[in-house]
mmCIF file of C-alpha atoms and ligand atoms in Angstrom:
data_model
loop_
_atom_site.group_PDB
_atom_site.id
_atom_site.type_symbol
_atom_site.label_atom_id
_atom_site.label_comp_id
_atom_site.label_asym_id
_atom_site.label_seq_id
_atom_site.Cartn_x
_atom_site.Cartn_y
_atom_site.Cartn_z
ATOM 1 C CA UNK A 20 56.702 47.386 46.964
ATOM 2 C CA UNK A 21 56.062 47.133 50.776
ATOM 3 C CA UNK A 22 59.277 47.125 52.880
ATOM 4 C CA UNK A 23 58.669 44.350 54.537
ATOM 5 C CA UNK A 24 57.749 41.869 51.921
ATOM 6 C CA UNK A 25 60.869 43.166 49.633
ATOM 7 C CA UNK A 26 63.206 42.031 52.894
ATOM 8 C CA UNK A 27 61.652 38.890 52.837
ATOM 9 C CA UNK A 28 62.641 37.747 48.805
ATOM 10 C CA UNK A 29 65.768 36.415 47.694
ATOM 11 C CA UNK A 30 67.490 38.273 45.473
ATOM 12 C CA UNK A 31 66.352 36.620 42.401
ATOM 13 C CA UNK A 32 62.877 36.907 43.040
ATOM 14 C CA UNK A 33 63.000 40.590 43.758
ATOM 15 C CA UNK A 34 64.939 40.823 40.403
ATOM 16 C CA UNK A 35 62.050 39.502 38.377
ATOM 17 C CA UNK A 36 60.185 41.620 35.897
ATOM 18 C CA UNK A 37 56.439 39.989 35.727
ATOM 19 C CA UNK A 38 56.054 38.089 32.874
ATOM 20 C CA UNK A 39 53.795 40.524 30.287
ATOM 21 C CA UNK A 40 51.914 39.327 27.767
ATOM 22 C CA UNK A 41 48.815 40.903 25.784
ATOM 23 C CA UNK A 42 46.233 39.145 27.996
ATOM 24 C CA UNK A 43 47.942 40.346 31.424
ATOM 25 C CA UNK A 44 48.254 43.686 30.035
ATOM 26 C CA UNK A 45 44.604 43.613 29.313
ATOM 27 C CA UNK A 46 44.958 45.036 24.938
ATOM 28 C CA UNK A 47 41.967 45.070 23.613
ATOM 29 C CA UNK A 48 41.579 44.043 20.162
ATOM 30 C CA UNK A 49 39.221 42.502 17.664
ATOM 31 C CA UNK A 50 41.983 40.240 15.772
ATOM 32 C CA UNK A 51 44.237 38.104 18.109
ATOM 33 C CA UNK A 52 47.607 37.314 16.078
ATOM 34 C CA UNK A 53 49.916 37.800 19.042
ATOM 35 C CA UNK A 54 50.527 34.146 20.809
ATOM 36 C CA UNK A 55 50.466 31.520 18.363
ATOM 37 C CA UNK A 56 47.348 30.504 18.719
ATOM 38 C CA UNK A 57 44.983 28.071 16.643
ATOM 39 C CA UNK A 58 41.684 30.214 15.021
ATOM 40 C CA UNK A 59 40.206 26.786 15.276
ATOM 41 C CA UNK A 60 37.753 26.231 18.373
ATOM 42 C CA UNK A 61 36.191 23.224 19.101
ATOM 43 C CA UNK A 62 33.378 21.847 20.562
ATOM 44 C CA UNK A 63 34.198 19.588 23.298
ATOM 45 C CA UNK A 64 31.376 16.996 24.967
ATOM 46 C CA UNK A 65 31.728 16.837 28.780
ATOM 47 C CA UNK A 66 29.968 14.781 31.350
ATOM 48 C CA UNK A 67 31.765 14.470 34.065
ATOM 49 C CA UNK A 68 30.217 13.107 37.828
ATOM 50 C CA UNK A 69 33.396 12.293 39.875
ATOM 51 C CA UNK A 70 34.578 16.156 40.578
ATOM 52 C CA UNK A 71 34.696 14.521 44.237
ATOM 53 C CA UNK A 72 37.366 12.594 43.964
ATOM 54 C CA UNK A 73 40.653 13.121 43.205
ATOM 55 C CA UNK A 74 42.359 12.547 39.373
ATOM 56 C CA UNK A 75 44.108 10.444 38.327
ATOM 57 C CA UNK A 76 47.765 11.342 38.803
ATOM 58 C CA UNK A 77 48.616 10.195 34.835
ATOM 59 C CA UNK A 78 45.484 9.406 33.161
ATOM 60 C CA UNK A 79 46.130 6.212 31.516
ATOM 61 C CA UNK A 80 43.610 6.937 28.211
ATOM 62 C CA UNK A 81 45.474 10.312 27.781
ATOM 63 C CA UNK A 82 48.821 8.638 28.090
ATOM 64 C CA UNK A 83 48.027 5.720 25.727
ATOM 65 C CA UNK A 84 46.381 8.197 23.504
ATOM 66 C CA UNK A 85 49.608 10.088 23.448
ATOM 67 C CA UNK A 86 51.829 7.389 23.152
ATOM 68 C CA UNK A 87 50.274 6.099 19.885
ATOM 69 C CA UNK A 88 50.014 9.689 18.503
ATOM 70 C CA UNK A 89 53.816 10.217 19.232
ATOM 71 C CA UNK A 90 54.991 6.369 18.718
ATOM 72 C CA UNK A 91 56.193 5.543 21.720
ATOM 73 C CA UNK A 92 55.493 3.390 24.264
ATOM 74 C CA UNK A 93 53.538 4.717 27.477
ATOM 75 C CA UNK A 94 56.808 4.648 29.850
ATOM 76 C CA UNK A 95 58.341 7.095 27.519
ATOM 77 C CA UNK A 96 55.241 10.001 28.739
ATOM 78 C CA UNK A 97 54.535 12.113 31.271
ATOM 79 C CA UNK A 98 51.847 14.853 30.875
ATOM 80 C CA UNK A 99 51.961 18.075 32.181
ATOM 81 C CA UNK A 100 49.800 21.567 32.768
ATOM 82 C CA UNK A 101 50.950 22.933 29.374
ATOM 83 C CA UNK A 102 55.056 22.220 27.837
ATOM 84 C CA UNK A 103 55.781 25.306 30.039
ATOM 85 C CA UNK A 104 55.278 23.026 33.239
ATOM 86 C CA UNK A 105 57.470 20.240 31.263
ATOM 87 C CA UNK A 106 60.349 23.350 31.553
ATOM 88 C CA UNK A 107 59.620 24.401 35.059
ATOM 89 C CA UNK A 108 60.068 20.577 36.398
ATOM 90 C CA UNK A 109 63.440 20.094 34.114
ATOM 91 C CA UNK A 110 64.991 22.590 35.648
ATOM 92 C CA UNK A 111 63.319 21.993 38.998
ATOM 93 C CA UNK A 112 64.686 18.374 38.823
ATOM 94 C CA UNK A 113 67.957 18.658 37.096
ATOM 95 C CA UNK A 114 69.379 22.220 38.326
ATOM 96 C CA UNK A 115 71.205 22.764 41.491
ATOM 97 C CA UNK A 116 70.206 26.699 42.080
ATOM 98 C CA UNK A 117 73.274 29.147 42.332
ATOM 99 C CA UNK A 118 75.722 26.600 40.969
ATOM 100 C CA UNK A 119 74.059 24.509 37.928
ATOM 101 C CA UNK A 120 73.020 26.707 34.384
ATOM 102 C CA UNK A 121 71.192 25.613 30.988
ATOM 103 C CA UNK A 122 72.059 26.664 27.914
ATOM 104 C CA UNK A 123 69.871 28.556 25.560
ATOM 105 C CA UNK A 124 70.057 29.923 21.846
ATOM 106 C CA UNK A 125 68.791 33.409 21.656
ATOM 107 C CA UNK A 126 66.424 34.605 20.542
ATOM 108 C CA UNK A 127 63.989 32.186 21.524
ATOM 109 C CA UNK A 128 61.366 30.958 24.056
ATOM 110 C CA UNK A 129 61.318 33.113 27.013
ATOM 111 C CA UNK A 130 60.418 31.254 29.947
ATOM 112 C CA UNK A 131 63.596 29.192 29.407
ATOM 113 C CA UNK A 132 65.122 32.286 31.172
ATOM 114 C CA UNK A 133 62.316 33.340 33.115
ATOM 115 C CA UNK A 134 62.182 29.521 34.938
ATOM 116 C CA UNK A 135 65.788 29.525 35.205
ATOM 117 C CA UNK A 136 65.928 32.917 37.032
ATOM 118 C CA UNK A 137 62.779 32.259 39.134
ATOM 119 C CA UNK A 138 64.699 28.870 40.075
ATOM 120 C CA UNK A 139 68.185 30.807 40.391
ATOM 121 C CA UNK A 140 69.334 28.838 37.791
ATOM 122 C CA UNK A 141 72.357 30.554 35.942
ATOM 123 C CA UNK A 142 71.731 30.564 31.996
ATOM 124 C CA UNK A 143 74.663 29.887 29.425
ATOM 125 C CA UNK A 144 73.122 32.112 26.843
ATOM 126 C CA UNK A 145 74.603 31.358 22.994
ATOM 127 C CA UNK A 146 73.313 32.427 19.441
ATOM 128 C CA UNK A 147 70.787 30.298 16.949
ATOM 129 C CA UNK A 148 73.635 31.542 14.802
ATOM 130 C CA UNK A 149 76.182 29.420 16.886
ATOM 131 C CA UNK A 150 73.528 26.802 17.032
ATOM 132 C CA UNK A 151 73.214 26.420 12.648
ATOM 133 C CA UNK A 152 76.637 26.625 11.905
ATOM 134 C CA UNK A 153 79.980 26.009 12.937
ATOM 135 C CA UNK A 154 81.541 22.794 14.453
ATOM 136 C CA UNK A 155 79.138 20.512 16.659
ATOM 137 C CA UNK A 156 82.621 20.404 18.824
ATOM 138 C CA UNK A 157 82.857 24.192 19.308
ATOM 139 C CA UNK A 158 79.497 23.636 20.144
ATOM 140 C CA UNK A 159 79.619 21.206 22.726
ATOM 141 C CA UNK A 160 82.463 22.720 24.003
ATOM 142 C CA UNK A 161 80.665 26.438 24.694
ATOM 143 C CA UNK A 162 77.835 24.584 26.036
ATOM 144 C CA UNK A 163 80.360 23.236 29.137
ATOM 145 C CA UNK A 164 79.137 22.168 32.005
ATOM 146 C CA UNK A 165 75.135 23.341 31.606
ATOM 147 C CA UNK A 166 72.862 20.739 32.696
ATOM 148 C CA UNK A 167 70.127 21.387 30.301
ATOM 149 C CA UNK A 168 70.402 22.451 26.811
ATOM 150 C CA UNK A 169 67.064 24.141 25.550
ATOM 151 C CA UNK A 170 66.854 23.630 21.368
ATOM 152 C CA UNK A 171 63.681 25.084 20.519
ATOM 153 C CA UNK A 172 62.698 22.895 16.990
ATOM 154 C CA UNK A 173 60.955 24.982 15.415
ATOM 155 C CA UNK A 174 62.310 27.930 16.882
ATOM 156 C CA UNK A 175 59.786 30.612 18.408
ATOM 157 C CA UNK A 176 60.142 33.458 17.304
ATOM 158 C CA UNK A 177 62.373 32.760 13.878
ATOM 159 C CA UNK A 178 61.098 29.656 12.755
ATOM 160 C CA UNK A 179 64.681 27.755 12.281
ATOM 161 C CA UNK A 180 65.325 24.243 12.129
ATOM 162 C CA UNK A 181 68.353 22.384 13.290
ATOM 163 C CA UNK A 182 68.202 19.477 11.282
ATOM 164 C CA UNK A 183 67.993 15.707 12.998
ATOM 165 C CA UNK A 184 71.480 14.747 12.013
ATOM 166 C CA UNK A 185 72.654 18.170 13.309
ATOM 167 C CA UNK A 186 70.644 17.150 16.802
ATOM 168 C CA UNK A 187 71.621 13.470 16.889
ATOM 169 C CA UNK A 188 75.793 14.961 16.599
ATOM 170 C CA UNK A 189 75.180 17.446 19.361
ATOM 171 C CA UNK A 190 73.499 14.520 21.671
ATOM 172 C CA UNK A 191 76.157 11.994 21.086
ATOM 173 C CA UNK A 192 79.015 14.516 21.609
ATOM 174 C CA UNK A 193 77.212 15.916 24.971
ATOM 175 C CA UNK A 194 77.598 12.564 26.198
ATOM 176 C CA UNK A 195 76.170 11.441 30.095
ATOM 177 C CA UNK A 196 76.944 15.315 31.375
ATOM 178 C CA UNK A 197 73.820 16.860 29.809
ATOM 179 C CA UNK A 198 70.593 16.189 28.738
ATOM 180 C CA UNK A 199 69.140 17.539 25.915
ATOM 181 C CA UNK A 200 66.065 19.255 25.524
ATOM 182 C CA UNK A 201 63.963 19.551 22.378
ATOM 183 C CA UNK A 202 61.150 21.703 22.672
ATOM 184 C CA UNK A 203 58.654 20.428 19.497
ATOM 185 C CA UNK A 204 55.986 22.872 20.553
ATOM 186 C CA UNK A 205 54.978 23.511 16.957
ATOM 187 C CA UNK A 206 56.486 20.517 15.421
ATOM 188 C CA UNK A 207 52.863 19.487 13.790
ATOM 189 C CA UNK A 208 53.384 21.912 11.112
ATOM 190 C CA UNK A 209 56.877 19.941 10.056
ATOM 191 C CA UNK A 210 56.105 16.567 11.923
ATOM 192 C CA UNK A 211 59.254 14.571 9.585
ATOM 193 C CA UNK A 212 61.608 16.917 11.278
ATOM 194 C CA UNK A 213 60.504 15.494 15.165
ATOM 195 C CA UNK A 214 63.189 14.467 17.393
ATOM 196 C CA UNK A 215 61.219 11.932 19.138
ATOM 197 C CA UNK A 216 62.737 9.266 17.253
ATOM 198 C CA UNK A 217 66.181 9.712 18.938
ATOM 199 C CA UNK A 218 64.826 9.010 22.336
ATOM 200 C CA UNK A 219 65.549 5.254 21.526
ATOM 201 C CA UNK A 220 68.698 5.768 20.265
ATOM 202 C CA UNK A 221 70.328 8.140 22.305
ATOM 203 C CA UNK A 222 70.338 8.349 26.250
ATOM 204 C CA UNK A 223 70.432 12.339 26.867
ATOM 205 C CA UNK A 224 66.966 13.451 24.871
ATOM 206 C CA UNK A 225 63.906 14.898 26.057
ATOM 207 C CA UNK A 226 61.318 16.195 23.841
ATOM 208 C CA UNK A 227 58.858 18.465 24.642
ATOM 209 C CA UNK A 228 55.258 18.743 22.852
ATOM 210 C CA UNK A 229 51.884 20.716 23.850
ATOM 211 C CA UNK A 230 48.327 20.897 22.762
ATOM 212 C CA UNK A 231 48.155 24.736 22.651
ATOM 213 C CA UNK A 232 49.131 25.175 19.503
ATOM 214 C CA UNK A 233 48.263 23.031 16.667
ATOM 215 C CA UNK A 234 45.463 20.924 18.666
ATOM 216 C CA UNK A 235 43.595 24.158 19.206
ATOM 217 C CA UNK A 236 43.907 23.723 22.999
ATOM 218 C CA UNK A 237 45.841 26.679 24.966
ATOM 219 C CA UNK A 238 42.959 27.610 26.619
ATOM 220 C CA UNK A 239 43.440 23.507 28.523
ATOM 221 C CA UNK A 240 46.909 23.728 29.568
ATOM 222 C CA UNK A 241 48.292 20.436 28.406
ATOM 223 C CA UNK A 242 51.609 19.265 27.649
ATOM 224 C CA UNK A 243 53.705 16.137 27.326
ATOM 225 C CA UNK A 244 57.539 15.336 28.596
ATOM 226 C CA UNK A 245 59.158 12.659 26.354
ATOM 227 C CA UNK A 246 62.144 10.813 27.043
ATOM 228 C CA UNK A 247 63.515 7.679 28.569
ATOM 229 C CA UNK A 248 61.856 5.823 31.481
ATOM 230 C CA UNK A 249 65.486 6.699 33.725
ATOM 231 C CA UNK A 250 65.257 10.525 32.787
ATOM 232 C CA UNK A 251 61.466 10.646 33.460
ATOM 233 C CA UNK A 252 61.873 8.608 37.353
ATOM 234 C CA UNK A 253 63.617 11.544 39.545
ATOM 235 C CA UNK A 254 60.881 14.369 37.651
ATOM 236 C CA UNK A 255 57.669 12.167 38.291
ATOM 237 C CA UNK A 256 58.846 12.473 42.135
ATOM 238 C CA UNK A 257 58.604 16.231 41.534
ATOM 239 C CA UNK A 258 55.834 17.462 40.020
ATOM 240 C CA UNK A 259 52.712 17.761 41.729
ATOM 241 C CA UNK A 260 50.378 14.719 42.878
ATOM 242 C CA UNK A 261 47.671 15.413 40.573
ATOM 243 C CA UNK A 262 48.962 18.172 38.169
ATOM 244 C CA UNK A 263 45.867 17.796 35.708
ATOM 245 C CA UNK A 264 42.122 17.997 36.539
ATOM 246 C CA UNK A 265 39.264 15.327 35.636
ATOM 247 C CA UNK A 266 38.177 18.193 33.065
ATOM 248 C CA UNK A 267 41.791 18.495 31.235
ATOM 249 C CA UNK A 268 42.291 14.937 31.053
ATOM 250 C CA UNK A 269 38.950 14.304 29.390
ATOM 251 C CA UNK A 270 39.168 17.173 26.994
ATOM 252 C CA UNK A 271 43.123 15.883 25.871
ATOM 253 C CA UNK A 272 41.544 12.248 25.379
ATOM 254 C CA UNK A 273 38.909 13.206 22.756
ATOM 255 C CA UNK A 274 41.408 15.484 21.102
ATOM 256 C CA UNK A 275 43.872 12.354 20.637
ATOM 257 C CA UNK A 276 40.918 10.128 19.695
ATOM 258 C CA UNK A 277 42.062 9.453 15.964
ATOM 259 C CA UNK A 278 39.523 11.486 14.181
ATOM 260 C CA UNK A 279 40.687 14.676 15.813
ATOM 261 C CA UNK A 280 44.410 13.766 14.838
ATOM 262 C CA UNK A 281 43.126 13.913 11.539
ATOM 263 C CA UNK A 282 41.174 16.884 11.814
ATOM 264 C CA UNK A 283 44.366 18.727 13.565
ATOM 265 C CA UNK A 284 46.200 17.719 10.664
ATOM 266 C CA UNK A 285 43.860 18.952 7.982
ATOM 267 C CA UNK A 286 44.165 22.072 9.645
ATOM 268 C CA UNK A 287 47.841 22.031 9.888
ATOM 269 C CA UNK A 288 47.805 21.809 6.171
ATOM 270 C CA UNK A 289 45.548 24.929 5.970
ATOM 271 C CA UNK A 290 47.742 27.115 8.393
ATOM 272 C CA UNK A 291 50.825 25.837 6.499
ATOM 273 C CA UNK A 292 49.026 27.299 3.258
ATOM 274 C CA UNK A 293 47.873 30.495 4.563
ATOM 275 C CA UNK A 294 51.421 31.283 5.968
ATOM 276 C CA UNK A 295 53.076 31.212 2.569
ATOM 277 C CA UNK A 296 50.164 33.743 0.883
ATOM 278 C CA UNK A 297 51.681 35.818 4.164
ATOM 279 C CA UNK A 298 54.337 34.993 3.873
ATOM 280 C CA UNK A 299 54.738 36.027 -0.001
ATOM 281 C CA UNK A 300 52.468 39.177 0.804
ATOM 282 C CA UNK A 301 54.887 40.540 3.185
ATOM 283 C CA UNK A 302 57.883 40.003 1.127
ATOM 284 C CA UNK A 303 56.272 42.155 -1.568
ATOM 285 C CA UNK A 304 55.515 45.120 1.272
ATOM 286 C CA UNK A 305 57.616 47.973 0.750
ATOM 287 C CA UNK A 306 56.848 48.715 4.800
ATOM 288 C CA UNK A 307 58.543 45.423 5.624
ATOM 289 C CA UNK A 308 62.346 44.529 5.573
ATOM 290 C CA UNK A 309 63.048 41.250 6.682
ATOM 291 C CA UNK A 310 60.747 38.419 6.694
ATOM 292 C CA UNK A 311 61.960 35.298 8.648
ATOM 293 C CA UNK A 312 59.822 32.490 7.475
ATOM 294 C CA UNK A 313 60.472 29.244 8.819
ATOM 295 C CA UNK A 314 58.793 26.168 10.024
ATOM 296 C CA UNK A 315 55.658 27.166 12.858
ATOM 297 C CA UNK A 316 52.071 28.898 12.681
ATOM 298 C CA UNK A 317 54.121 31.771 12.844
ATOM 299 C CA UNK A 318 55.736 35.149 10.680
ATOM 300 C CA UNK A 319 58.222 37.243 12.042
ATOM 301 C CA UNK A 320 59.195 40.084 10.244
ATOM 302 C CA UNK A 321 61.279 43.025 10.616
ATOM 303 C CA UNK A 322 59.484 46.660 9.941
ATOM 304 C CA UNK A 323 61.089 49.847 8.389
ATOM 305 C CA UNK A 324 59.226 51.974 10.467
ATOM 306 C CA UNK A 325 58.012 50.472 14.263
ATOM 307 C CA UNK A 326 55.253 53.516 14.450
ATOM 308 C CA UNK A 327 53.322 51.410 11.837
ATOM 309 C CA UNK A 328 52.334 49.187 14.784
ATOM 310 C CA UNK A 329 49.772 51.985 15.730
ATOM 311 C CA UNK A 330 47.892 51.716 12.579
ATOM 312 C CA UNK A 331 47.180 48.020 13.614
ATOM 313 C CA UNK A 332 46.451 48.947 17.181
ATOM 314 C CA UNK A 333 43.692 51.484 15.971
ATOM 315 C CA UNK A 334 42.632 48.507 13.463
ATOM 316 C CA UNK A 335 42.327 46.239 16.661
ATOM 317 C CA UNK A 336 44.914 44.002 14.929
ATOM 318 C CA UNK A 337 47.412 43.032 17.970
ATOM 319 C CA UNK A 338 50.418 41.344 16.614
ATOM 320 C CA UNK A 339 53.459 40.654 18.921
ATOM 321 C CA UNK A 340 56.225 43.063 18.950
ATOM 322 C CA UNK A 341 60.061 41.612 19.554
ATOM 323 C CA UNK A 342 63.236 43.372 19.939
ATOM 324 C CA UNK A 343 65.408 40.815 18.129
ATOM 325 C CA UNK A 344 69.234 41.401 17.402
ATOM 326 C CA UNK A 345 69.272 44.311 19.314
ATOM 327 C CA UNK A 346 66.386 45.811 17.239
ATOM 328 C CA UNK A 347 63.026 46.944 18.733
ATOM 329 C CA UNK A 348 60.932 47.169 15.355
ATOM 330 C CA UNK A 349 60.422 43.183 14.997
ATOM 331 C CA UNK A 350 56.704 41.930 14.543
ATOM 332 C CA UNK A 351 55.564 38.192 15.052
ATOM 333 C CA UNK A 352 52.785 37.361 13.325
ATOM 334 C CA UNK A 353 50.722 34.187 14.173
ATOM 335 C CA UNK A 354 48.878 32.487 11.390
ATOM 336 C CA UNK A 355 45.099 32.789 12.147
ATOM 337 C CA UNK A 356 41.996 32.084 9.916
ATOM 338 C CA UNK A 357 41.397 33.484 6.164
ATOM 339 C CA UNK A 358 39.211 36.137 8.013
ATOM 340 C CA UNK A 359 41.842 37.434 10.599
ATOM 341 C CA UNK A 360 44.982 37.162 8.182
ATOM 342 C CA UNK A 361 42.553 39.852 5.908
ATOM 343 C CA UNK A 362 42.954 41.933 8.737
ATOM 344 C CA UNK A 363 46.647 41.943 8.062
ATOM 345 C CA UNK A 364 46.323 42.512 4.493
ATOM 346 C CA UNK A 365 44.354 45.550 4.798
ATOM 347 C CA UNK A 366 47.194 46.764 7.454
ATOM 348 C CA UNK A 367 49.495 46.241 4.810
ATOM 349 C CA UNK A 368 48.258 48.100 2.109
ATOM 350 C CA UNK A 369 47.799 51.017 4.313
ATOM 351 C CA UNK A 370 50.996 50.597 5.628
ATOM 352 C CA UNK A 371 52.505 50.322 1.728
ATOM 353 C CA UNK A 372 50.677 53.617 1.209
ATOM 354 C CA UNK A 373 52.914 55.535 3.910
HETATM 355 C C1 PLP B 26 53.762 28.082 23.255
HETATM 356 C C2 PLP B 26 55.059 27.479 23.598
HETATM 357 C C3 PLP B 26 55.233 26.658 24.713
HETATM 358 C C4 PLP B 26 54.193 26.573 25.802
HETATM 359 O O1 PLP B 26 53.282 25.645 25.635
HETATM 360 P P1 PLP B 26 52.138 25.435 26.731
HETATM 361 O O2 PLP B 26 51.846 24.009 26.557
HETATM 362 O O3 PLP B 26 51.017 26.340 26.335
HETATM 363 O O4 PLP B 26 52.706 25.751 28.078
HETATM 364 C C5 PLP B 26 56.446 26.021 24.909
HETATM 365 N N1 PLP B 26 57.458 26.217 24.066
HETATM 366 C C6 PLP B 26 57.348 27.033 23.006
HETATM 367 C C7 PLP B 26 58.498 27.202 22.101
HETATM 368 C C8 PLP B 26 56.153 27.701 22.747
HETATM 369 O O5 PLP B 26 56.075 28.552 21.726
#
């Protein structure tokens, strides 16, 4: 990098590795399994004649929309440019840089860490091991002084659950020191296991929820923060004046109109079935030794051999390799339609063959 402008960073900027992902790196493929996406598109109606003026800062029909979706009221929502902006502002608002940290369960999410270290945010990193089992105490206690706690529910990339109860202990023993995070990115595909609930009941919960995933939406860039009024005040004075355009707000109305609720759900109940046929597929490949199947439009597996990845890559197949546990030769497989997840099965069976 240029002299000059390397001078110029703080330290943990110039530390940063740039976020990669299969898009930045420009992969090409013919069968997109790599970011949890939804092989449902839809065909959205826009008119739109006020690009002139500026949004509105909350749009009220999204909110409402998203209130009765999520049963809350409409002081309990603030929407975002995707969950990953509902992150950045937590630890924006919350996080005093070079002295505050969050605690995170690894592995899981990445741009828990990657915020935090943009932010120079220290991060308490503990196990999902730690996070299932043992004492909610010895729990509470390694969590310490972090501001945030991230739970990801379902966990991305292994699918675990921590049950409510398990959640509702952790809260209550965290007391006024910490708040609570719950990101429910792909809660739609297990929607009895939502946190949301405990927002009443409990002062220290946030939940965090996106289109991109089961709504078919990544391509919008919508999210929603959930909590209490109190916790939501000091981050609506952060984030920016009008965070989402005209366009986004009108697209995430129709989508919460109740028809396309149902529609999302009918194909929630499709993705949920086409995950255990590949889910039960890869348990019966000889070329696969671990499958971690949980709750999410997700598979992660563990190969025998990593160089089977190449096979797919000359297939066009991109799937998203992990290095998990200190292993390199995890895969994550998102759950895409009948047509793409053939695409798999054909990998497979030449894989089995080797
Ligand atoms: C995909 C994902 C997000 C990001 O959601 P966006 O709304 O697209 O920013 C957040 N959390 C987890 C766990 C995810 O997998």
């Amino acid at each position: 990098m240029n002299n000059m402008i390397e001078q110029l960073l703080p330290d943990n900027i110039a530390n940063l590795k740039a976020y990669s992902s299969a898009k930045s790196e420009k992969i090409t493929g013919t069968t997109w399994l790599n970011a949890n996406e939804s092989p449902f598109s839809r065909t959205i109606n826009l008119s739109l004649d006020s690009l002139n003026r500026y949004p509105e800062p909350q749009p009220e029909a999204v909110i409402q929309g998203y209130a009765d979706y999520a049963q809350l009221s409409t002081q309990n929502v603030l929407m975002t440019r995707g969950a990953d902006e509902g992150i950045e502002l937590l630890i924006r608002t919350f996080c005093q840089p070079k002295q505050d940290s969050i605690t995170i369960f690894l592995p899981t999410y990445g741009m828990y860490k990657v915020t935090a270290d943009s932010h120079d945010v220290k991060i308490n990193a503990l196990t999902q091991l730690e996070l299932q089992t043992g004492s909610v105490a010895a729990l509470v206690k390694e969590i310490g002084s972090s501001k945030l706690v991230f739970i990801c529910n379902p966990n991305n990339p292994t699918g675990e659950m921590v049950s409510i109860e398990r959640i509702k202990a952790i809260s209550a023993q965290l007391g006024s020191k910490t708040l609570l995070v719950v990101d429910e990115a792909y809660i739609e595909f297990c929607p009895e296991q939502s946190a949301v609930s405990l927002i009443d009941e409990l002062s220290n919960v946030i939940v965090l929820r996106t289109l991109s995933k089961a709504f078919a939406l990544a391509g919008l860039r919508c999210g929603f923060t959930l909590s209490r009024p109190e916790i939501l005040a000091p981050i609506r004075k952060v984030i920016a004046p009008y965070p989402v355009s005209s366009v986004v707000a009108n697209i995430a109305e129709q989508a919460l109109q109740p028809q396309a609720i149902n529609t999302m759900r009918e194909q929630v109940s499709e993705l949920n079935q086409l995950k255990q046929d590949l889910v039960s597929r890869c348990q019966q490949s000889r070329a696969i030794e671990r499958v971690l199947s949980g709750e999410g439009n997700f598979v992660t597996v563990k190969l025998a051999k990593r160089s089977v990845l190449s096979i797919a890559q000359e297939m066009g197949l991109i799937m998203r390799p992990f290095t998990l546990f200190g292993q390199d030769d995890w895969l994550r497989i998102s759950i895409g339609s009948q047509a793409e997840l053939n695409q798999v099965t054909i990998w497979l069976d030449a894989i089995n063959q080797q």
